[in-house]
Coordinates of C-alpha atoms and ligand atoms in Angstrom, one line a residue:
M1 CA -121.1 18.8 61.6
T2 CA -119.5 20.8 59.5
M3 CA -115.4 21.1 59.3
T4 CA -115.2 24.5 59.5
K5 CA -111.7 25.4 61.7
L6 CA -112.5 28.0 64.8
V7 CA -111.5 31.1 64.0
D8 CA -112.5 34.3 66.5
S9 CA -113.6 38.0 65.7
Y10 CA -110.1 39.3 65.6
E11 CA -108.7 36.3 62.6
R12 CA -107.5 34.5 65.2
K13 CA -107.2 30.9 64.9
I14 CA -108.1 28.7 67.7
D15 CA -106.2 25.4 67.7
Y16 CA -104.9 25.0 71.7
L17 CA -107.3 23.2 73.7
R18 CA -106.3 23.1 77.5
I19 CA -108.3 21.0 79.7
S20 CA -108.2 21.4 83.4
V21 CA -108.9 17.5 84.9
T22 CA -109.3 18.3 88.7
D23 CA -109.7 21.7 91.0
R24 CA -107.8 19.2 93.5
C25 CA -104.0 19.7 94.4
N26 CA -101.3 18.3 96.7
L27 CA -99.9 21.0 97.2
R28 CA -101.1 24.9 98.5
C29 CA -98.9 27.6 96.5
V30 CA -99.4 30.7 98.2
Y31 CA -100.1 32.4 94.9
C32 CA -102.9 30.0 94.0
M33 CA -105.1 29.1 97.0
P34 CA -105.6 29.7 100.9
P35 CA -104.1 27.2 103.3
E36 CA -107.1 24.9 104.1
G37 CA -107.5 24.9 99.7
I38 CA -110.6 26.1 98.1
D39 CA -114.4 24.2 98.7
L40 CA -114.4 21.4 95.9
T41 CA -116.9 21.3 93.5
E42 CA -119.1 18.4 94.1
A43 CA -117.8 15.1 92.5
G44 CA -121.1 14.8 90.7
N45 CA -120.0 18.2 88.6
I46 CA -116.7 17.3 87.5
L47 CA -116.8 16.5 83.7
R48 CA -115.8 12.5 83.4
Y49 CA -112.6 11.6 80.9
E50 CA -115.1 10.6 78.6
E51 CA -116.6 14.5 78.2
F52 CA -113.3 15.7 77.9
H53 CA -112.5 13.3 75.6
R54 CA -116.2 14.0 73.3
I55 CA -115.0 18.2 73.7
A56 CA -111.5 17.1 72.1
R57 CA -112.4 14.6 69.4
I58 CA -115.2 17.7 68.6
A59 CA -112.3 20.3 69.2
A60 CA -109.8 18.9 66.6
A61 CA -112.6 18.3 63.9
H62 CA -112.1 21.9 63.6
G63 CA -108.8 22.2 63.5
V64 CA -107.7 22.1 67.5
S65 CA -104.4 20.4 67.0
K66 CA -102.8 20.9 70.1
I67 CA -103.9 19.8 74.1
R68 CA -102.5 20.6 77.2
I69 CA -104.0 19.0 80.4
T70 CA -103.6 20.8 83.6
G71 CA -105.8 21.3 86.9
G72 CA -105.5 21.4 90.6
E73 CA -102.9 19.2 90.3
P74 CA -103.7 17.1 87.3
L75 CA -101.6 13.7 88.0
V76 CA -103.6 13.0 91.2
R77 CA -106.6 12.1 89.1
K78 CA -107.7 8.5 89.1
G79 CA -107.0 7.2 85.5
I80 CA -105.1 10.0 83.5
I81 CA -103.0 7.6 82.2
E82 CA -105.5 5.7 80.1
F83 CA -107.5 9.3 79.6
L84 CA -104.0 10.7 78.4
A85 CA -103.7 7.5 75.8
S86 CA -107.4 8.2 74.6
L87 CA -106.4 12.0 73.6
A88 CA -103.6 11.2 71.9
E89 CA -105.5 8.7 69.8
I90 CA -108.1 11.5 67.8
P91 CA -107.3 12.1 64.8
G92 CA -105.6 16.2 64.2
I93 CA -103.8 15.9 68.2
E94 CA -100.2 16.5 67.5
D95 CA -99.4 18.0 70.6
L96 CA -100.2 16.5 73.8
S97 CA -98.5 18.3 76.9
L98 CA -99.4 18.6 80.8
T99 CA -98.5 21.4 83.1
T100 CA -97.6 19.2 86.9
N101 CA -96.6 20.5 90.1
G102 CA -93.6 17.8 89.6
V103 CA -94.4 15.7 93.0
L104 CA -95.8 12.3 91.4
L105 CA -94.2 13.0 88.4
K106 CA -91.1 10.7 89.1
D107 CA -93.3 8.2 89.5
Y108 CA -94.8 8.7 86.4
A109 CA -92.5 10.1 83.7
Q110 CA -92.4 6.9 81.9
R111 CA -95.8 6.1 81.7
L112 CA -96.5 9.7 81.2
K113 CA -93.9 9.0 77.6
D114 CA -95.6 5.9 76.9
A115 CA -99.1 6.8 76.5
G116 CA -98.4 9.0 73.7
L117 CA -97.1 12.5 76.4
K118 CA -95.2 14.6 74.3
R119 CA -93.9 17.2 77.2
V120 CA -94.1 18.5 80.7
N121 CA -94.1 21.9 82.4
V122 CA -93.0 21.5 85.6
S123 CA -94.0 24.4 88.1
L124 CA -91.1 25.5 90.7
D125 CA -90.5 28.1 92.0
S126 CA -87.8 28.3 94.7
L127 CA -84.5 25.7 95.1
Q128 CA -84.5 26.1 98.8
R129 CA -86.3 23.4 100.6
E130 CA -87.5 26.3 103.3
R131 CA -88.4 28.9 100.8
F132 CA -90.4 25.9 98.4
Q133 CA -92.2 24.7 101.7
K134 CA -93.4 28.6 102.3
M135 CA -93.9 28.9 98.7
T136 CA -96.1 25.4 98.5
R137 CA -97.2 24.5 101.9
G138 CA -95.9 21.3 101.0
D139 CA -92.1 19.8 101.5
N140 CA -91.6 18.0 97.8
L141 CA -88.3 19.8 96.5
Q142 CA -86.9 17.0 95.8
D143 CA -89.6 15.0 94.6
V144 CA -89.7 17.7 92.0
L145 CA -85.9 17.5 91.1
D146 CA -86.4 14.1 91.0
G147 CA -89.4 14.5 89.1
L148 CA -87.1 16.3 86.5
D149 CA -84.9 14.1 86.5
E150 CA -87.1 11.3 85.1
A151 CA -88.6 13.6 82.7
E152 CA -85.7 14.1 81.1
K153 CA -84.6 10.6 80.7
A154 CA -88.6 9.8 79.4
G155 CA -88.2 11.7 76.9
L156 CA -90.5 14.3 77.9
T157 CA -89.0 17.4 76.3
P158 CA -87.7 19.5 76.3
V159 CA -88.8 19.6 79.8
K160 CA -89.8 22.8 80.8
I161 CA -89.6 24.7 84.5
N162 CA -92.1 27.8 85.0
M163 CA -91.4 29.8 87.7
V164 CA -93.4 32.6 89.0
V165 CA -91.7 35.9 90.0
I166 CA -93.0 37.4 93.1
K167 CA -90.9 40.3 94.1
G168 CA -89.9 40.2 98.1
F169 CA -90.2 36.3 98.2
N170 CA -88.3 34.7 95.6
D171 CA -86.9 36.6 93.3
D172 CA -83.4 36.7 94.4
E173 CA -83.6 33.1 92.9
V174 CA -84.0 34.5 89.2
L175 CA -80.4 33.7 88.1
D176 CA -80.3 30.2 90.2
F177 CA -83.2 29.7 87.3
A178 CA -81.3 31.2 84.8
L179 CA -78.2 29.4 85.3
M180 CA -80.2 25.6 85.2
S181 CA -80.2 26.7 82.0
K182 CA -76.6 26.7 80.8
T183 CA -75.7 23.1 82.5
K184 CA -79.5 21.1 81.4
P185 CA -81.6 20.9 78.7
Y186 CA -84.3 22.5 80.8
H187 CA -86.0 25.4 78.8
I188 CA -86.8 27.7 82.3
R189 CA -89.4 30.3 81.3
F190 CA -90.0 32.8 84.0
I191 CA -93.8 34.1 84.6
E192 CA -95.6 37.3 85.7
Y193 CA -97.4 37.6 89.1
M194 CA -100.8 37.1 87.3
P195 CA -103.7 38.9 89.4
F196 CA -106.2 36.5 90.2
N197 CA -108.0 35.3 93.6
T198 CA -105.9 34.4 95.8
Q199 CA -105.5 34.7 99.7
E200 CA -102.0 36.0 99.5
G201 CA -103.3 39.1 97.4
W202 CA -101.9 40.7 94.1
Q203 CA -100.0 43.7 94.0
R204 CA -99.0 45.1 91.2
D205 CA -95.6 46.4 92.9
K206 CA -94.6 42.5 93.8
C207 CA -95.2 41.7 90.0
L208 CA -91.3 41.6 88.1
T209 CA -91.5 42.4 84.7
M210 CA -90.2 40.2 81.8
K211 CA -87.5 43.9 81.1
E212 CA -86.3 43.6 85.1
L213 CA -86.0 40.5 85.2
K214 CA -84.5 40.4 81.4
S215 CA -81.7 42.9 83.0
I216 CA -80.8 41.7 86.5
I217 CA -80.2 38.2 84.5
E218 CA -77.9 40.0 81.9
D219 CA -76.5 42.1 84.3
R220 CA -75.0 39.5 85.9
L221 CA -74.5 36.8 83.7
G222 CA -74.1 38.1 80.2
P223 CA -76.5 39.6 76.9
L224 CA -78.3 36.6 75.9
E225 CA -79.2 35.6 72.3
P226 CA -83.0 35.3 71.0
I227 CA -84.0 33.2 69.4
K228 CA -85.2 33.7 65.8
D229 CA -88.2 31.3 65.8
S230 CA -89.6 32.6 69.3
K231 CA -93.1 34.6 67.1
G232 CA -93.6 30.3 65.5
G233 CA -95.2 27.7 67.4
A234 CA -93.6 28.3 70.7
G235 CA -96.6 29.9 72.5
P236 CA -96.2 33.5 74.4
A237 CA -92.7 33.0 75.5
R238 CA -89.6 35.0 74.3
R239 CA -87.2 32.9 73.8
Y240 CA -83.3 33.1 74.5
R241 CA -80.2 31.1 75.2
W242 CA -77.1 31.8 76.0
K243 CA -74.4 30.4 73.4
D244 CA -73.6 26.7 73.8
A245 CA -76.0 26.6 76.2
P246 CA -78.1 23.3 76.4
G247 CA -81.4 24.9 78.0
E248 CA -82.9 28.3 77.0
I249 CA -84.6 31.0 79.1
G250 CA -87.8 32.2 78.2
F251 CA -90.1 35.1 79.3
I252 CA -94.2 35.3 79.9
S253 CA -95.5 38.7 80.1
P254 CA -99.1 38.6 80.3
V255 CA -99.1 41.8 83.1
S256 CA -96.2 44.3 81.2
E257 CA -96.6 43.3 77.8
D258 CA -99.8 41.1 76.7
F259 CA -99.5 38.4 73.5
C260 CA -103.5 38.6 73.7
G261 CA -103.1 39.2 69.6
S262 CA -101.6 35.5 68.8
C263 CA -104.1 34.2 71.7
N264 CA -104.8 30.4 70.1
R265 CA -105.9 29.3 73.2
L266 CA -109.8 27.9 74.4
R267 CA -109.8 26.9 78.1
L268 CA -112.2 24.1 79.5
T269 CA -112.6 23.7 83.5
S270 CA -112.9 20.5 85.7
D271 CA -116.6 21.3 86.0
G272 CA -117.5 22.1 82.5
K273 CA -117.5 25.4 81.8
L274 CA -115.6 26.7 78.5
R275 CA -113.4 30.0 79.5
V276 CA -113.1 32.2 76.6
C277 CA -110.2 34.3 78.1
L278 CA -107.9 33.7 81.6
F279 CA -108.7 36.6 82.5
S280 CA -112.4 37.2 81.8
D281 CA -114.9 35.6 84.0
S282 CA -117.1 35.1 81.3
E283 CA -118.0 31.5 80.8
I284 CA -120.3 29.0 78.5
D285 CA -121.3 25.8 80.3
I286 CA -120.8 23.0 78.2
R287 CA -121.7 20.3 81.0
K288 CA -125.0 21.3 80.6
A289 CA -125.2 19.8 76.9
L290 CA -123.1 16.9 78.0
R291 CA -125.7 15.6 80.2
D292 CA -128.9 16.0 78.7
G293 CA -128.7 13.6 75.1
S294 CA -127.3 16.5 73.1
N295 CA -125.8 15.4 69.9
D296 CA -122.5 16.4 68.5
E297 CA -123.8 19.6 66.7
E298 CA -124.7 21.5 70.2
I299 CA -121.2 20.8 71.7
E300 CA -119.8 22.5 68.0
R301 CA -122.6 25.2 68.2
L302 CA -121.0 25.9 72.2
L303 CA -117.6 26.1 70.9
F304 CA -118.4 28.3 68.3
K305 CA -120.2 30.5 70.5
A306 CA -117.2 30.7 72.9
V307 CA -114.5 31.2 70.1
A308 CA -116.7 34.4 68.9
E309 CA -116.8 35.2 72.4
K310 CA -113.1 35.7 72.4
P311 CA -112.7 39.5 73.8
E312 CA -110.0 41.0 71.7
R313 CA -107.6 41.3 75.0
H314 CA -107.2 41.3 78.9
H315 CA -107.8 44.4 80.8
I316 CA -105.9 44.0 83.5
N317 CA -104.0 47.1 83.6
E318 CA -106.8 49.4 82.9
N319 CA -109.1 50.3 85.7
I320 CA -112.4 48.3 84.7
F321 CA -110.4 44.9 85.5
K322 CA -111.8 43.0 88.7
K323 CA -109.5 40.2 89.2
C324 CA -110.6 37.1 88.0
S325 CA -113.1 35.3 90.7
R326 CA -111.7 31.9 90.5
T327 CA -108.7 30.5 91.6
M328 CA -106.0 29.7 88.8
S329 CA -106.2 26.2 90.3
L330 CA -109.6 26.0 89.0
I331 CA -108.9 28.0 85.6
G332 CA -105.4 25.6 85.3
G333 CA -103.8 28.7 84.2
Ligands
SAM1 N1 -101.0 22.1 89.7 C1 -100.4 22.0 88.1 C2 -98.9 22.8 88.4 O1 -99.0 23.8 89.6 O2 -98.5 23.2 87.2 C3 -101.4 23.0 87.1 C4 -101.9 23.7 87.8 S1 -100.9 25.4 87.6 C5 -103.4 26.3 88.5 C6 -101.1 26.2 86.4 C7 -99.6 26.9 86.5 O3 -100.5 28.6 87.2 C8 -98.6 27.0 87.3 O4 -97.7 27.2 86.9 C9 -98.4 27.8 88.5 O5 -97.5 28.1 89.3 C10 -99.8 29.0 87.6 N2 -100.6 30.3 88.9 C11 -101.0 29.6 89.3 N3 -101.4 31.2 90.1 C12 -100.6 32.1 89.4 C13 -100.2 33.5 89.7 N4 -101.3 34.1 90.3 N5 -99.6 34.3 88.5 C14 -98.9 33.3 87.9 N6 -98.7 31.8 87.9 C15 -100.4 31.2 88.3
SF4_2 FE1 -102.1 23.2 92.8 FE2 -100.2 24.4 90.9 FE3 -102.1 25.6 92.3 FE4 -99.5 24.9 93.2 S1 -99.9 26.1 91.4 S2 -101.7 25.1 94.6 S3 -99.7 22.8 92.4 S4 -102.9 24.2 91.8

């Protein structure tokens, strides 16, 4: 095997792999899934943990140092703790994180930490019980809040909270979320509502931009200070804090201000497709090679092929853009 690093056609170094380990979920968020759920992939077509591990090991040998586990809901897949522990042992993997809806986090937090997980991102879009129910079609707000506490206690830090802001739905709670950063060491991330194949339907005017959100917050709660290293290693969020606050807030704005120029990601879906861009349906099948006896060089070749096919940027803001055919639950975010 060569040791060449994964670098795409636009000189972007690809060092971050997001693995979606399941398409199943214990919630049905309105912006992600229809109420009855989605047609699930046949179990045999979902990659086994050892198959994910093999890809991660080969990717790590080519410069991938960060892995995020996502889903569906990753904590509903059996054996997740052992899988994480096996990933944490791969040489070169420095950062192992997980995105979860938090429903099961309370019971898992300490075991996740012990397995070698560094930190968690918890998706939470409302702090009001009825609103939470309406958005997720589940009555689990208290479970998620308990999960946040446990994650902090277990040292899965910084605990990040991802809030997808949808105009007319939960935008009246933006200040409550921002305020949490003044009392808790949480990193609150406001995420623009993105166009995926959802029942609810995406409309541009439901998406609040980073500029709009920031001015709503600053008008009411005072000026924010930018966090200096907001370009370095912290991902796509523009980060801010209030002086002396234990937490911080950040904006992830793929729709209004794309961050494609610094994209360092490759995504692997639970059914074994390498997805080259969150917003492009262009995918490379890696499952076949994993199952037909192909050697590591072939897996390596497919990784390089996917990286070479990464587009320069997404086209959400252009007329040619078609909504992605997969839902977020099938990509992993
Ligand atoms: N189930 C886990 C969770 O909810 O955190 C992991 C998978 S979920 C697909 C990953 C992230 O995608 C979540 O933070 C969710 O809020 C976000 N997401 C789903 N659909 C979205 C959309 N249309 N626009 C913006 N974010 C979305
Ligand atoms: Fe499930 Fe996460 Fe999608 Fe909500 S956003 S339905 S929790 S996969």
